[in-house]
PDB file of C-alpha atoms in Angstrom:
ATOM      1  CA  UNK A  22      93.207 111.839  85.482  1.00 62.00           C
ATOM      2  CA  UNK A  23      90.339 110.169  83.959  1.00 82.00           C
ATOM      3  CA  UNK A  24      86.878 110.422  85.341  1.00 87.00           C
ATOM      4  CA  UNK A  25      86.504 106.867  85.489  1.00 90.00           C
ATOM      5  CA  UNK A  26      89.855 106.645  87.647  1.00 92.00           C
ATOM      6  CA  UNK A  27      88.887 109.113  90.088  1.00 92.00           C
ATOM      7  CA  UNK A  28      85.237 107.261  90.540  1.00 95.00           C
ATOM      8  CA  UNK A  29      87.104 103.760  90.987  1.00 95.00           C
ATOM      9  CA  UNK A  30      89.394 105.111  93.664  1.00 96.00           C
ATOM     10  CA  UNK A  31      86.469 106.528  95.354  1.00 95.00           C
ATOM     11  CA  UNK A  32      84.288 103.205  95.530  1.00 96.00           C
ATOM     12  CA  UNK A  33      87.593 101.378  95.769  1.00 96.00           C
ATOM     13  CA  UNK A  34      86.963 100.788  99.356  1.00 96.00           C
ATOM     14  CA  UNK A  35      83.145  99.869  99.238  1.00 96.00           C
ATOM     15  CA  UNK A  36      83.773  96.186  99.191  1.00 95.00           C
ATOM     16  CA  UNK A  37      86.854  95.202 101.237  1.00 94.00           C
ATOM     17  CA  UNK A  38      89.885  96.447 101.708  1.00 95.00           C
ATOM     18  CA  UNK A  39      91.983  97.569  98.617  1.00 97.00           C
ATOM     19  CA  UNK A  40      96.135  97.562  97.975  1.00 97.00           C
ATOM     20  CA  UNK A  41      96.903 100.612  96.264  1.00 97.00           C
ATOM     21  CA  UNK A  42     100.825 100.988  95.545  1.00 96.00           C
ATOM     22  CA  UNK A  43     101.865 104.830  93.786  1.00 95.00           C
ATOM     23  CA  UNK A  44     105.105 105.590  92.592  1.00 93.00           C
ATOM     24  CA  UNK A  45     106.739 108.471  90.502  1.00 93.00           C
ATOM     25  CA  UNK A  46     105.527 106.356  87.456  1.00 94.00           C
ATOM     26  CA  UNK A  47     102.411 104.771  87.845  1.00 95.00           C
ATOM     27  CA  UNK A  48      99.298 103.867  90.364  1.00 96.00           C
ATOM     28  CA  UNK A  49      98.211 100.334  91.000  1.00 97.00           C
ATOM     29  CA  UNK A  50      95.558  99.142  92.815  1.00 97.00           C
ATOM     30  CA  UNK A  51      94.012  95.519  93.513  1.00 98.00           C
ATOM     31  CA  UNK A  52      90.171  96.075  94.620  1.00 97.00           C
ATOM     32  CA  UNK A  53      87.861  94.059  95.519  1.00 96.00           C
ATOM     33  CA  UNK A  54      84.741  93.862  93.855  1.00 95.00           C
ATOM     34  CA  UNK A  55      80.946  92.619  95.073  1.00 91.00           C
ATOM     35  CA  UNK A  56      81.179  89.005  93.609  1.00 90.00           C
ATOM     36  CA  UNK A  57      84.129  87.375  94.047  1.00 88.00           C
ATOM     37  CA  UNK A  58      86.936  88.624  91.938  1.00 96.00           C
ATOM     38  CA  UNK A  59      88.665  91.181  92.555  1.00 97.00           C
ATOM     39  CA  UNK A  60      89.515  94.354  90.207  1.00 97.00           C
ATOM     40  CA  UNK A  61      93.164  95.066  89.099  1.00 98.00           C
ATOM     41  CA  UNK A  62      94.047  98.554  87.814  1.00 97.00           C
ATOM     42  CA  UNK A  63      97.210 100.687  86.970  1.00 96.00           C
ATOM     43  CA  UNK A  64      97.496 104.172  85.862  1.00 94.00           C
ATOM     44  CA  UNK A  65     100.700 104.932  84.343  1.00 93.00           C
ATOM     45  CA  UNK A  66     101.495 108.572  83.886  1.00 89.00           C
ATOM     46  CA  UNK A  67     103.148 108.771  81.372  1.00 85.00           C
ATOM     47  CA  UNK A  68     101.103 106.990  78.813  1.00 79.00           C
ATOM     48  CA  UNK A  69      98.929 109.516  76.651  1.00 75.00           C
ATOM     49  CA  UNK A  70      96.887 106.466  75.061  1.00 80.00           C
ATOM     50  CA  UNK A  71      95.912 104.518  77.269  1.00 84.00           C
ATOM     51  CA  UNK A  72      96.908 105.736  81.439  1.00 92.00           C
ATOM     52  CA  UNK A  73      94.512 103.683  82.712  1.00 92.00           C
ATOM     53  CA  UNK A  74      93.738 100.280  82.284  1.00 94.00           C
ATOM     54  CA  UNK A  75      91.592  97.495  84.173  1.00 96.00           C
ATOM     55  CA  UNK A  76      90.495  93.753  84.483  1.00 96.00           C
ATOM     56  CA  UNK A  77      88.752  91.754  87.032  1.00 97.00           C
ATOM     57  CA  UNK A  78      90.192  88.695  87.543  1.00 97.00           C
ATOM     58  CA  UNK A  79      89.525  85.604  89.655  1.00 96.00           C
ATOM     59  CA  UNK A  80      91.107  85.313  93.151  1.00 96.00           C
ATOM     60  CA  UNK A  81      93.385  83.178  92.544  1.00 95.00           C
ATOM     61  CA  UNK A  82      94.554  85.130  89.320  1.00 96.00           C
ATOM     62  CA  UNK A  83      94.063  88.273  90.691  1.00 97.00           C
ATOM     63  CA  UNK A  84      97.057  86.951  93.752  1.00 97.00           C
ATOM     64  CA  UNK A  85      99.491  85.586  91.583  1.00 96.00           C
ATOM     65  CA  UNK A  86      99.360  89.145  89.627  1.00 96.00           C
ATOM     66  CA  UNK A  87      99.399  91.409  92.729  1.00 96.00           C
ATOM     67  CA  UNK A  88     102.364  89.646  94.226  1.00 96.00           C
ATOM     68  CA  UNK A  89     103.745  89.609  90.472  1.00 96.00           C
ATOM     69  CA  UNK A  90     103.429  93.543  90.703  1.00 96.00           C
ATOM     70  CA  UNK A  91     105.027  93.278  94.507  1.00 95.00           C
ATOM     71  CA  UNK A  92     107.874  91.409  93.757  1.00 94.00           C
ATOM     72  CA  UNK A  93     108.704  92.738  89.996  1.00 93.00           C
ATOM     73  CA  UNK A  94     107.619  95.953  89.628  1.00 92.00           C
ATOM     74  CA  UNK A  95     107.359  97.859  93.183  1.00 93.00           C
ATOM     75  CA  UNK A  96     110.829  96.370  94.305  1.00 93.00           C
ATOM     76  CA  UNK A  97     112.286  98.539  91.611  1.00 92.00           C
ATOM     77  CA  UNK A  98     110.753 101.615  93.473  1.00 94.00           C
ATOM     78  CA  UNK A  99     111.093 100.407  96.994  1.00 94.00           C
ATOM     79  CA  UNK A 100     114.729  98.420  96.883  1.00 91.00           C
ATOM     80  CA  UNK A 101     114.430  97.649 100.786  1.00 95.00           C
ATOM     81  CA  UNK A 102     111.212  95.358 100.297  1.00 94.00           C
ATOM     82  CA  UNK A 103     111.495  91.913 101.757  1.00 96.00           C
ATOM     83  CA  UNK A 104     109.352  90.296  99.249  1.00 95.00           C
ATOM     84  CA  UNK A 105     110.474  86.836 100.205  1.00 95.00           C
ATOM     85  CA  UNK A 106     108.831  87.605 103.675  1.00 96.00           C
ATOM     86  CA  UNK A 107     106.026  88.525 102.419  1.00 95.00           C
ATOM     87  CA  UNK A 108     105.681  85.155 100.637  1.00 95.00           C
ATOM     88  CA  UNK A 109     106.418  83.493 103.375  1.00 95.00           C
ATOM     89  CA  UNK A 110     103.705  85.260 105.475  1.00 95.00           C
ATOM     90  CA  UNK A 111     101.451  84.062 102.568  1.00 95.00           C
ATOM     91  CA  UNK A 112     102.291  80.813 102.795  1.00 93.00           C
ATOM     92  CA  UNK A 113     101.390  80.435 106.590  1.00 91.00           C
ATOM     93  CA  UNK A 114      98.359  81.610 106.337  1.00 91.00           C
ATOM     94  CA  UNK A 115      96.342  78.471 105.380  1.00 91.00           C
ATOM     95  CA  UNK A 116      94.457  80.649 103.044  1.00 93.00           C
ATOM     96  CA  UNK A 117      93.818  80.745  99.441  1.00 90.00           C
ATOM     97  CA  UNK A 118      91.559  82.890  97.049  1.00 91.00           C
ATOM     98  CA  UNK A 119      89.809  85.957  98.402  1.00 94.00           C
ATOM     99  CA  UNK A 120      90.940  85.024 101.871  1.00 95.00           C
ATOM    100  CA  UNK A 121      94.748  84.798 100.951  1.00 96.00           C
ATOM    101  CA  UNK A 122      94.795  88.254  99.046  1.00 96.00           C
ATOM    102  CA  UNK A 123      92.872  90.139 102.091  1.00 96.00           C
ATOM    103  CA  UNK A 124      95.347  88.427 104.222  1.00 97.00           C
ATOM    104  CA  UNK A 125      98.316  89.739 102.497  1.00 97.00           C
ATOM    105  CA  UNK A 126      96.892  93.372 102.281  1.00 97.00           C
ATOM    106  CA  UNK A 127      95.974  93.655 105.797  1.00 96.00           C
ATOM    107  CA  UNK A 128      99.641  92.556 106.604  1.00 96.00           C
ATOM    108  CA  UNK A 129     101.551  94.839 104.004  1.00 95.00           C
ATOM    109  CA  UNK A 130      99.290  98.043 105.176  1.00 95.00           C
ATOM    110  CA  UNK A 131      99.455  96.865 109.030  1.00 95.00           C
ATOM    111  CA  UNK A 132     102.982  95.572 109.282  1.00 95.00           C
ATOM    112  CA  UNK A 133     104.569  97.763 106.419  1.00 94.00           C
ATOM    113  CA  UNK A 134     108.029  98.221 108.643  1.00 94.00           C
ATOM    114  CA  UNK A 135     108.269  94.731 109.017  1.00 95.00           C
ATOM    115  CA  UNK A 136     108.532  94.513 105.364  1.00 96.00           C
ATOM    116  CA  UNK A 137     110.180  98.091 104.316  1.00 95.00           C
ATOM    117  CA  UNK A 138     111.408 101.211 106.084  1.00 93.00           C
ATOM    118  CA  UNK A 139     109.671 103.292 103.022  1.00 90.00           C
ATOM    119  CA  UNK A 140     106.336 103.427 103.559  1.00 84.00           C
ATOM    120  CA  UNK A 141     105.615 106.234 101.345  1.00 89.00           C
ATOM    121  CA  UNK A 142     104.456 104.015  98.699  1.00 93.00           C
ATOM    122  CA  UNK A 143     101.088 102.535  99.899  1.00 95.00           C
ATOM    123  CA  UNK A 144      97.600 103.901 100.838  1.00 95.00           C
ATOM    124  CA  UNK A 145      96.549 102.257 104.076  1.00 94.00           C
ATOM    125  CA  UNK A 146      93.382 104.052 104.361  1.00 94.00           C
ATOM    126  CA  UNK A 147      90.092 105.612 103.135  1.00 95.00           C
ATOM    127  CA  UNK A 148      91.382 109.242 104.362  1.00 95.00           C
ATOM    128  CA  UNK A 149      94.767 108.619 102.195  1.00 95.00           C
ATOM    129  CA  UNK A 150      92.914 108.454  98.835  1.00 94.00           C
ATOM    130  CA  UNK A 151      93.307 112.038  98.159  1.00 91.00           C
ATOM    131  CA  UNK A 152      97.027 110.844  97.443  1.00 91.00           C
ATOM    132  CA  UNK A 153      96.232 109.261  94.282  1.00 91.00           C
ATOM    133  CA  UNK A 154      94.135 112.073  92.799  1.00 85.00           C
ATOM    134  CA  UNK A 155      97.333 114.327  93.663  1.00 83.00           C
ATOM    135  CA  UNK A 156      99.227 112.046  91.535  1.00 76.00           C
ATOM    136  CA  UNK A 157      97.686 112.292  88.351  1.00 69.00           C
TER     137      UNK A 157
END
């Protein structure tokens, strides 16, 4: 694991309340950052190149690509995952932007069984981070 990785999962919490999603493949993590935008990272494994890459990305960007990641790429990991009730959560909110995405964290890590019975898949907290460094 790069060093870089390892110092963004560390400050990943210093702002708000991150997703981070790890599977046998890859890490990825939506973070967010001290303006507002929010920070968007994978690590895949087993990519010798580049593992790790990075963007921030406005809020509203920055949703449509974490529940992109949620409904595309962790349902092939987590085949239980009732993404269209996760949506619909989203939708009631009466968010939108910064608000929406924190929203839709705090639900997923909160409410995980509501939404899989695996939840071996998501950090919910600071003291889980060592998972991710275990990973790589």
């Amino acid at each position: 694991m790069s060093e870089e990785f390892k110092r963004i999962i560390d400050s990943s919490f210093d702002n708000g309340k991150p997703l981070w999603i790890y599977t046998k493949d890859y890490i990825y993590g939506m973070l967010p950052t001290s303006s507002d935008k929010w920070l968007e990272v994978s690590y895949t494994f087993e990519d010798p190149d580049e593992p790790l890459m990075k963007g921030e990305k406005s809020p509203d960007f920055a949703y449509q690509l974490m529940m992109e990641e949620i409904s595309k790429g962790l349902t092939f990991y987590v085949e239980d995952l009732k993404v269209p009730l996760l949506k619909e959560f989203a939708g009631g909110t009466g968010k939108s932007g910064s608000d929406l995405i924190a929203a839709v964290i705090e639900e997923l890590i909160n409410n995980t069984s509501n939404y899989t019975a695996n939840t071996d898949f998501l950090i919910k907290s600071k003291d889980e981070l060592g998972k991710l460094k275990e990973k790589c």
